[in-house]
Amino acid sequence: MTTVYGAIAKITEKGCVTEDGKEWPLDVLICATGFDTTFKPRFPLIGRGGRSLADEWATEPRSYLGLAANGFPNYFMFLGHNCPIGNGPIIFSIEIQGEYIAHFLNRWQKEDVASFDARVDAIDDFMQQKDAFMQSTVWNTSCASWYKSPQSGKITALWPGSTLHYMETLTSPRYDDFQVKYRGNRFAYLGDGFSQTELHPAVDATYYLRHKDAGESLFRPLQSTFNAKNSSSY
């Protein structure tokens, strides 16, 4: 296999001719002339008040952890801007994001939630934290990179931290960063007052009762150690 560098002058029946006049025979020609790295949706995405996400992100994509956007309730995305696509494995990032979104789906299903909408102040704080972090990184140098927004010049593609840092951030949702609306009474999911576990015919309804108090036996060694350490100082 030979790598050929240079511009293509024309396409022929047998292949392509490069600018040096040499013709290169080929069986398949794949056109890859560039990629849209603006993170704007490739399809019409209309939120509350007729807002278009493509228009909202025309200058700079602004989202909550690269996962949700204000004014577009119940919209979550994979591999949005500022996630670890350049400093970590892509598949692993998708798995983490999937688990994170599943937390919302679980609550939506169990508590009869109508919508989750990322708060503007939470998004503003995240973007501010991200921009502050990027100031001291190599990504912020003057070199051209698709990691940067061509409009704002800010780093839009990378997470402000390591992969492990991203994992810890997405361990559990911060629901207070979202406006949560319910279809009715927020406590209606409590139902008739019985646990679903109790519906099983073989359930042990008092599994939480212990035959003996294990707390005292665990406490005594700690108390003995504490007394021994303190008695030596007298």
PDB file of C-alpha atoms in Angstrom:
ATOM      1  CA  MET A   1       0.000   0.000   0.000  1.00  0.00           C
ATOM      2  CA  THR A   2       1.285   3.425  -0.971  1.00  0.00           C
ATOM      3  CA  THR A   3       0.187   6.713   0.552  1.00  0.00           C
ATOM      4  CA  VAL A   4      -0.136   9.442  -2.044  1.00  0.00           C
ATOM      5  CA  TYR A   5      -0.054  13.072  -0.951  1.00  0.00           C
ATOM      6  CA  GLY A   6      -1.238  15.949  -3.089  1.00  0.00           C
ATOM      7  CA  ALA A   7      -4.324  17.403  -4.691  1.00  0.00           C
ATOM      8  CA  ILE A   8      -6.444  15.551  -7.229  1.00  0.00           C
ATOM      9  CA  ALA A   9      -6.573  17.327 -10.592  1.00  0.00           C
ATOM     10  CA  LYS A  10      -9.308  15.222 -12.192  1.00  0.00           C
ATOM     11  CA  ILE A  11     -11.186  11.936 -12.078  1.00  0.00           C
ATOM     12  CA  THR A  12     -10.846   9.516 -15.022  1.00  0.00           C
ATOM     13  CA  GLU A  13     -12.470   6.241 -16.039  1.00  0.00           C
ATOM     14  CA  LYS A  14      -9.608   4.282 -14.472  1.00  0.00           C
ATOM     15  CA  GLY A  15      -8.928   6.347 -11.391  1.00  0.00           C
ATOM     16  CA  CYS A  16      -7.725   9.824 -10.519  1.00  0.00           C
ATOM     17  CA  VAL A  17      -4.979  12.097 -11.759  1.00  0.00           C
ATOM     18  CA  THR A  18      -2.992  14.032  -9.185  1.00  0.00           C
ATOM     19  CA  GLU A  19      -1.615  17.518  -9.765  1.00  0.00           C
ATOM     20  CA  ASP A  20       1.747  16.073 -10.859  1.00  0.00           C
ATOM     21  CA  GLY A  21       0.005  14.501 -13.883  1.00  0.00           C
ATOM     22  CA  LYS A  22       0.252  10.882 -12.677  1.00  0.00           C
ATOM     23  CA  GLU A  23      -2.827   8.692 -12.929  1.00  0.00           C
ATOM     24  CA  TRP A  24      -3.608   6.350 -10.048  1.00  0.00           C
ATOM     25  CA  PRO A  25      -5.884   3.381 -10.885  1.00  0.00           C
ATOM     26  CA  LEU A  26      -8.510   2.576  -8.278  1.00  0.00           C
ATOM     27  CA  ASP A  27     -11.523   0.363  -7.676  1.00  0.00           C
ATOM     28  CA  VAL A  28     -13.375   2.521  -5.150  1.00  0.00           C
ATOM     29  CA  LEU A  29     -13.338   6.297  -4.733  1.00  0.00           C
ATOM     30  CA  ILE A  30     -14.507   7.630  -1.359  1.00  0.00           C
ATOM     31  CA  CYS A  31     -15.184  11.333  -1.146  1.00  0.00           C
ATOM     32  CA  ALA A  32     -14.309  12.794   2.270  1.00  0.00           C
ATOM     33  CA  THR A  33     -13.947  16.504   1.772  1.00  0.00           C
ATOM     34  CA  GLY A  34     -14.308  17.546   5.384  1.00  0.00           C
ATOM     35  CA  PHE A  35     -16.521  17.316   8.426  1.00  0.00           C
ATOM     36  CA  ASP A  36     -18.950  19.631  10.169  1.00  0.00           C
ATOM     37  CA  THR A  37     -17.517  20.131  13.663  1.00  0.00           C
ATOM     38  CA  THR A  38     -19.899  22.833  14.846  1.00  0.00           C
ATOM     39  CA  PHE A  39     -21.983  20.323  16.853  1.00  0.00           C
ATOM     40  CA  LYS A  40     -25.130  21.849  15.383  1.00  0.00           C
ATOM     41  CA  PRO A  41     -27.804  19.158  14.810  1.00  0.00           C
ATOM     42  CA  ARG A  42     -27.995  17.778  11.280  1.00  0.00           C
ATOM     43  CA  PHE A  43     -31.783  17.775  11.414  1.00  0.00           C
ATOM     44  CA  PRO A  44     -34.359  20.386  12.469  1.00  0.00           C
ATOM     45  CA  LEU A  45     -34.549  20.338  16.263  1.00  0.00           C
ATOM     46  CA  ILE A  46     -37.178  22.750  17.541  1.00  0.00           C
ATOM     47  CA  GLY A  47     -37.608  23.443  21.253  1.00  0.00           C
ATOM     48  CA  ARG A  48     -39.882  25.587  23.357  1.00  0.00           C
ATOM     49  CA  GLY A  49     -41.098  28.794  21.782  1.00  0.00           C
ATOM     50  CA  GLY A  50     -40.100  27.603  18.311  1.00  0.00           C
ATOM     51  CA  ARG A  51     -36.402  27.881  19.094  1.00  0.00           C
ATOM     52  CA  SER A  52     -34.055  26.071  16.711  1.00  0.00           C
ATOM     53  CA  LEU A  53     -31.007  24.440  18.276  1.00  0.00           C
ATOM     54  CA  ALA A  54     -29.028  25.035  15.087  1.00  0.00           C
ATOM     55  CA  ASP A  55     -29.703  28.760  15.447  1.00  0.00           C
ATOM     56  CA  GLU A  56     -29.009  28.692  19.186  1.00  0.00           C
ATOM     57  CA  TRP A  57     -25.591  27.134  18.511  1.00  0.00           C
ATOM     58  CA  ALA A  58     -24.755  29.186  15.418  1.00  0.00           C
ATOM     59  CA  THR A  59     -21.927  30.993  17.216  1.00  0.00           C
ATOM     60  CA  GLU A  60     -21.067  28.649  20.059  1.00  0.00           C
ATOM     61  CA  PRO A  61     -22.555  25.352  21.281  1.00  0.00           C
ATOM     62  CA  ARG A  62     -23.661  25.736  24.897  1.00  0.00           C
ATOM     63  CA  SER A  63     -24.955  22.734  26.760  1.00  0.00           C
ATOM     64  CA  TYR A  64     -25.030  20.991  30.119  1.00  0.00           C
ATOM     65  CA  LEU A  65     -21.982  18.673  30.282  1.00  0.00           C
ATOM     66  CA  GLY A  66     -22.325  18.149  26.536  1.00  0.00           C
ATOM     67  CA  LEU A  67     -25.491  16.167  27.216  1.00  0.00           C
ATOM     68  CA  ALA A  68     -28.507  18.497  27.313  1.00  0.00           C
ATOM     69  CA  ALA A  69     -29.550  21.971  26.157  1.00  0.00           C
ATOM     70  CA  ASN A  70     -31.797  24.534  27.819  1.00  0.00           C
ATOM     71  CA  GLY A  71     -35.179  25.035  26.189  1.00  0.00           C
ATOM     72  CA  PHE A  72     -35.108  21.582  24.624  1.00  0.00           C
ATOM     73  CA  PRO A  73     -36.650  19.409  27.342  1.00  0.00           C
ATOM     74  CA  ASN A  74     -36.045  15.663  27.351  1.00  0.00           C
ATOM     75  CA  TYR A  75     -33.379  16.045  24.678  1.00  0.00           C
ATOM     76  CA  PHE A  76     -30.152  14.229  25.506  1.00  0.00           C
ATOM     77  CA  MET A  77     -27.239  13.677  23.169  1.00  0.00           C
ATOM     78  CA  PHE A  78     -24.296  11.330  22.772  1.00  0.00           C
ATOM     79  CA  LEU A  79     -20.810  12.679  22.051  1.00  0.00           C
ATOM     80  CA  GLY A  80     -21.889  16.270  22.309  1.00  0.00           C
ATOM     81  CA  HIS A  81     -19.391  19.073  22.588  1.00  0.00           C
ATOM     82  CA  ASN A  82     -16.894  19.122  25.450  1.00  0.00           C
ATOM     83  CA  CYS A  83     -16.884  15.397  26.100  1.00  0.00           C
ATOM     84  CA  PRO A  84     -13.677  13.250  26.116  1.00  0.00           C
ATOM     85  CA  ILE A  85     -13.476  12.543  22.400  1.00  0.00           C
ATOM     86  CA  GLY A  86      -9.831  13.587  22.119  1.00  0.00           C
ATOM     87  CA  ASN A  87      -8.456  12.450  25.478  1.00  0.00           C
ATOM     88  CA  GLY A  88     -10.204   9.132  26.070  1.00  0.00           C
ATOM     89  CA  PRO A  89     -11.860   6.128  24.372  1.00  0.00           C
ATOM     90  CA  ILE A  90     -14.984   7.033  22.388  1.00  0.00           C
ATOM     91  CA  ILE A  91     -16.894   3.813  23.085  1.00  0.00           C
ATOM     92  CA  PHE A  92     -16.349   4.169  26.808  1.00  0.00           C
ATOM     93  CA  SER A  93     -17.654   7.745  26.718  1.00  0.00           C
ATOM     94  CA  ILE A  94     -20.804   6.559  24.963  1.00  0.00           C
ATOM     95  CA  GLU A  95     -21.342   3.873  27.609  1.00  0.00           C
ATOM     96  CA  ILE A  96     -20.958   6.396  30.440  1.00  0.00           C
ATOM     97  CA  GLN A  97     -23.362   8.795  28.759  1.00  0.00           C
ATOM     98  CA  GLY A  98     -25.853   5.977  28.190  1.00  0.00           C
ATOM     99  CA  GLU A  99     -25.828   5.078  31.884  1.00  0.00           C
ATOM    100  CA  TYR A 100     -26.251   8.735  32.806  1.00  0.00           C
ATOM    101  CA  ILE A 101     -29.263   9.144  30.508  1.00  0.00           C
ATOM    102  CA  ALA A 102     -30.729   5.881  31.863  1.00  0.00           C
ATOM    103  CA  HIS A 103     -30.902   7.496  35.327  1.00  0.00           C
ATOM    104  CA  PHE A 104     -33.256  10.119  33.891  1.00  0.00           C
ATOM    105  CA  LEU A 105     -35.307   7.513  32.034  1.00  0.00           C
ATOM    106  CA  ASN A 106     -35.683   5.514  35.224  1.00  0.00           C
ATOM    107  CA  ARG A 107     -36.910   8.514  37.188  1.00  0.00           C
ATOM    108  CA  TRP A 108     -39.123   9.657  34.294  1.00  0.00           C
ATOM    109  CA  GLN A 109     -40.801   6.258  34.215  1.00  0.00           C
ATOM    110  CA  LYS A 110     -41.196   5.740  37.958  1.00  0.00           C
ATOM    111  CA  GLU A 111     -42.184   9.251  39.052  1.00  0.00           C
ATOM    112  CA  ASP A 112     -44.345  10.251  36.075  1.00  0.00           C
ATOM    113  CA  VAL A 113     -42.070  13.135  35.085  1.00  0.00           C
ATOM    114  CA  ALA A 114     -43.224  15.283  32.170  1.00  0.00           C
ATOM    115  CA  SER A 115     -39.915  16.933  31.317  1.00  0.00           C
ATOM    116  CA  PHE A 116     -36.306  17.507  32.305  1.00  0.00           C
ATOM    117  CA  ASP A 117     -34.860  20.824  31.150  1.00  0.00           C
ATOM    118  CA  ALA A 118     -31.278  21.840  31.890  1.00  0.00           C
ATOM    119  CA  ARG A 119     -31.157  25.147  33.779  1.00  0.00           C
ATOM    120  CA  VAL A 120     -29.552  28.172  32.144  1.00  0.00           C
ATOM    121  CA  ASP A 121     -27.482  29.029  35.221  1.00  0.00           C
ATOM    122  CA  ALA A 122     -26.117  25.465  35.380  1.00  0.00           C
ATOM    123  CA  ILE A 123     -25.090  25.634  31.732  1.00  0.00           C
ATOM    124  CA  ASP A 124     -23.479  29.048  32.221  1.00  0.00           C
ATOM    125  CA  ASP A 125     -21.485  27.760  35.201  1.00  0.00           C
ATOM    126  CA  PHE A 126     -20.303  24.697  33.277  1.00  0.00           C
ATOM    127  CA  MET A 127     -19.216  26.766  30.293  1.00  0.00           C
ATOM    128  CA  GLN A 128     -17.378  29.186  32.561  1.00  0.00           C
ATOM    129  CA  GLN A 129     -15.596  26.329  34.335  1.00  0.00           C
ATOM    130  CA  LYS A 130     -14.704  24.731  31.005  1.00  0.00           C
ATOM    131  CA  ASP A 131     -13.278  27.947  29.562  1.00  0.00           C
ATOM    132  CA  ALA A 132     -11.237  28.609  32.704  1.00  0.00           C
ATOM    133  CA  PHE A 133      -9.741  25.107  32.575  1.00  0.00           C
ATOM    134  CA  MET A 134      -8.844  25.323  28.889  1.00  0.00           C
ATOM    135  CA  GLN A 135      -6.772  28.473  29.395  1.00  0.00           C
ATOM    136  CA  SER A 136      -3.874  26.456  30.798  1.00  0.00           C
ATOM    137  CA  THR A 137      -3.953  23.588  28.283  1.00  0.00           C
ATOM    138  CA  VAL A 138      -2.080  22.974  25.054  1.00  0.00           C
ATOM    139  CA  TRP A 139      -5.397  23.042  23.212  1.00  0.00           C
ATOM    140  CA  ASN A 140      -5.544  26.795  23.808  1.00  0.00           C
ATOM    141  CA  THR A 141      -2.443  27.578  21.730  1.00  0.00           C
ATOM    142  CA  SER A 142      -2.712  29.542  18.498  1.00  0.00           C
ATOM    143  CA  CYS A 143      -2.546  26.498  16.206  1.00  0.00           C
ATOM    144  CA  ALA A 144      -5.560  25.641  14.060  1.00  0.00           C
ATOM    145  CA  SER A 145      -7.624  22.726  15.334  1.00  0.00           C
ATOM    146  CA  TRP A 146     -11.125  21.374  14.865  1.00  0.00           C
ATOM    147  CA  TYR A 147     -11.250  21.219  18.663  1.00  0.00           C
ATOM    148  CA  LYS A 148     -11.883  24.967  18.513  1.00  0.00           C
ATOM    149  CA  SER A 149     -15.017  26.739  17.376  1.00  0.00           C
ATOM    150  CA  PRO A 150     -14.243  28.644  14.155  1.00  0.00           C
ATOM    151  CA  GLN A 151     -16.660  31.370  15.274  1.00  0.00           C
ATOM    152  CA  SER A 152     -15.746  31.905  18.938  1.00  0.00           C
ATOM    153  CA  GLY A 153     -12.247  30.412  19.027  1.00  0.00           C
ATOM    154  CA  LYS A 154     -13.144  28.521  22.231  1.00  0.00           C
ATOM    155  CA  ILE A 155     -12.409  24.841  22.827  1.00  0.00           C
ATOM    156  CA  THR A 156     -15.678  23.108  22.017  1.00  0.00           C
ATOM    157  CA  ALA A 157     -14.660  19.493  21.418  1.00  0.00           C
ATOM    158  CA  LEU A 158     -12.830  18.396  24.570  1.00  0.00           C
ATOM    159  CA  TRP A 159     -13.777  17.677  28.155  1.00  0.00           C
ATOM    160  CA  PRO A 160     -12.128  19.937  30.757  1.00  0.00           C
ATOM    161  CA  GLY A 161     -10.304  17.090  32.465  1.00  0.00           C
ATOM    162  CA  SER A 162      -9.300  13.446  32.202  1.00  0.00           C
ATOM    163  CA  THR A 163     -11.396  10.395  31.368  1.00  0.00           C
ATOM    164  CA  LEU A 164     -11.492   9.354  35.026  1.00  0.00           C
ATOM    165  CA  HIS A 165     -12.585  12.875  35.890  1.00  0.00           C
ATOM    166  CA  TYR A 166     -15.415  12.538  33.351  1.00  0.00           C
ATOM    167  CA  MET A 167     -16.440   9.179  34.828  1.00  0.00           C
ATOM    168  CA  GLU A 168     -16.701  10.619  38.319  1.00  0.00           C
ATOM    169  CA  THR A 169     -18.659  13.640  37.093  1.00  0.00           C
ATOM    170  CA  LEU A 170     -21.287  11.473  35.410  1.00  0.00           C
ATOM    171  CA  THR A 171     -21.561   8.912  38.219  1.00  0.00           C
ATOM    172  CA  SER A 172     -24.946  10.260  39.309  1.00  0.00           C
ATOM    173  CA  PRO A 173     -27.109  13.111  37.970  1.00  0.00           C
ATOM    174  CA  ARG A 174     -27.386  16.473  39.719  1.00  0.00           C
ATOM    175  CA  TYR A 175     -31.140  16.802  39.360  1.00  0.00           C
ATOM    176  CA  ASP A 176     -31.052  20.258  40.946  1.00  0.00           C
ATOM    177  CA  ASP A 177     -29.354  21.442  37.724  1.00  0.00           C
ATOM    178  CA  PHE A 178     -32.586  20.640  35.861  1.00  0.00           C
ATOM    179  CA  GLN A 179     -36.079  22.059  35.882  1.00  0.00           C
ATOM    180  CA  VAL A 180     -38.226  19.017  36.590  1.00  0.00           C
ATOM    181  CA  LYS A 181     -41.930  19.132  35.741  1.00  0.00           C
ATOM    182  CA  TYR A 182     -44.405  16.412  36.672  1.00  0.00           C
ATOM    183  CA  ARG A 183     -47.581  15.375  34.911  1.00  0.00           C
ATOM    184  CA  GLY A 184     -49.544  15.631  38.152  1.00  0.00           C
ATOM    185  CA  ASN A 185     -48.846  15.157  41.854  1.00  0.00           C
ATOM    186  CA  ARG A 186     -45.124  14.542  42.238  1.00  0.00           C
ATOM    187  CA  PHE A 187     -45.809  11.961  44.934  1.00  0.00           C
ATOM    188  CA  ALA A 188     -48.495  10.064  43.017  1.00  0.00           C
ATOM    189  CA  TYR A 189     -45.900   7.388  42.262  1.00  0.00           C
ATOM    190  CA  LEU A 190     -46.152   6.322  45.924  1.00  0.00           C
ATOM    191  CA  GLY A 191     -49.353   4.583  44.854  1.00  0.00           C
ATOM    192  CA  ASP A 192     -51.305   2.523  47.397  1.00  0.00           C
ATOM    193  CA  GLY A 193     -48.556   2.556  50.014  1.00  0.00           C
ATOM    194  CA  PHE A 194     -47.195  -0.917  49.357  1.00  0.00           C
ATOM    195  CA  SER A 195     -43.762  -1.830  48.065  1.00  0.00           C
ATOM    196  CA  GLN A 196     -43.506  -3.722  44.785  1.00  0.00           C
ATOM    197  CA  THR A 197     -41.380  -6.230  46.671  1.00  0.00           C
ATOM    198  CA  GLU A 198     -44.414  -7.149  48.754  1.00  0.00           C
ATOM    199  CA  LEU A 199     -46.227  -8.372  45.650  1.00  0.00           C
ATOM    200  CA  HIS A 200     -43.925 -11.364  45.319  1.00  0.00           C
ATOM    201  CA  PRO A 201     -45.570 -14.452  46.880  1.00  0.00           C
ATOM    202  CA  ALA A 202     -42.329 -15.662  48.487  1.00  0.00           C
ATOM    203  CA  VAL A 203     -41.210 -12.311  49.843  1.00  0.00           C
ATOM    204  CA  ASP A 204     -39.701 -12.005  53.312  1.00  0.00           C
ATOM    205  CA  ALA A 205     -41.506  -8.862  54.437  1.00  0.00           C
ATOM    206  CA  THR A 206     -39.316  -8.466  57.533  1.00  0.00           C
ATOM    207  CA  TYR A 207     -35.901  -9.131  55.976  1.00  0.00           C
ATOM    208  CA  TYR A 208     -34.584  -5.984  57.637  1.00  0.00           C
ATOM    209  CA  LEU A 209     -34.942  -7.421  61.149  1.00  0.00           C
ATOM    210  CA  ARG A 210     -31.721  -8.873  62.618  1.00  0.00           C
ATOM    211  CA  HIS A 211     -31.461 -11.791  64.994  1.00  0.00           C
ATOM    212  CA  LYS A 212     -28.869  -9.888  66.986  1.00  0.00           C
ATOM    213  CA  ASP A 213     -27.454  -6.413  67.121  1.00  0.00           C
ATOM    214  CA  ALA A 214     -24.213  -6.453  65.165  1.00  0.00           C
ATOM    215  CA  GLY A 215     -23.496  -2.824  65.938  1.00  0.00           C
ATOM    216  CA  GLU A 216     -22.393  -3.460  69.527  1.00  0.00           C
ATOM    217  CA  SER A 217     -19.896  -6.173  68.574  1.00  0.00           C
ATOM    218  CA  LEU A 218     -18.416  -3.888  65.931  1.00  0.00           C
ATOM    219  CA  PHE A 219     -18.221  -0.997  68.367  1.00  0.00           C
ATOM    220  CA  ARG A 220     -16.422  -2.768  71.197  1.00  0.00           C
ATOM    221  CA  PRO A 221     -13.017  -3.238  69.456  1.00  0.00           C
ATOM    222  CA  LEU A 222     -13.064   0.407  68.411  1.00  0.00           C
ATOM    223  CA  GLN A 223     -13.923   1.494  71.945  1.00  0.00           C
ATOM    224  CA  SER A 224     -11.132  -0.685  73.399  1.00  0.00           C
ATOM    225  CA  THR A 225      -8.600   0.827  70.985  1.00  0.00           C
ATOM    226  CA  PHE A 226      -9.788   4.336  71.833  1.00  0.00           C
ATOM    227  CA  ASN A 227      -9.537   3.688  75.589  1.00  0.00           C
ATOM    228  CA  ALA A 228      -6.071   2.162  75.248  1.00  0.00           C
ATOM    229  CA  LYS A 229      -4.710   5.114  73.296  1.00  0.00           C
ATOM    230  CA  ASN A 230      -6.156   7.682  75.665  1.00  0.00           C
ATOM    231  CA  SER A 231      -5.125   5.862  78.894  1.00  0.00           C
ATOM    232  CA  SER A 232      -1.462   5.887  77.826  1.00  0.00           C
ATOM    233  CA  SER A 233      -1.431   9.664  77.803  1.00  0.00           C
ATOM    234  CA  TYR A 234      -2.425  10.010  81.443  1.00  0.00           C
TER     235      TYR A 234
END
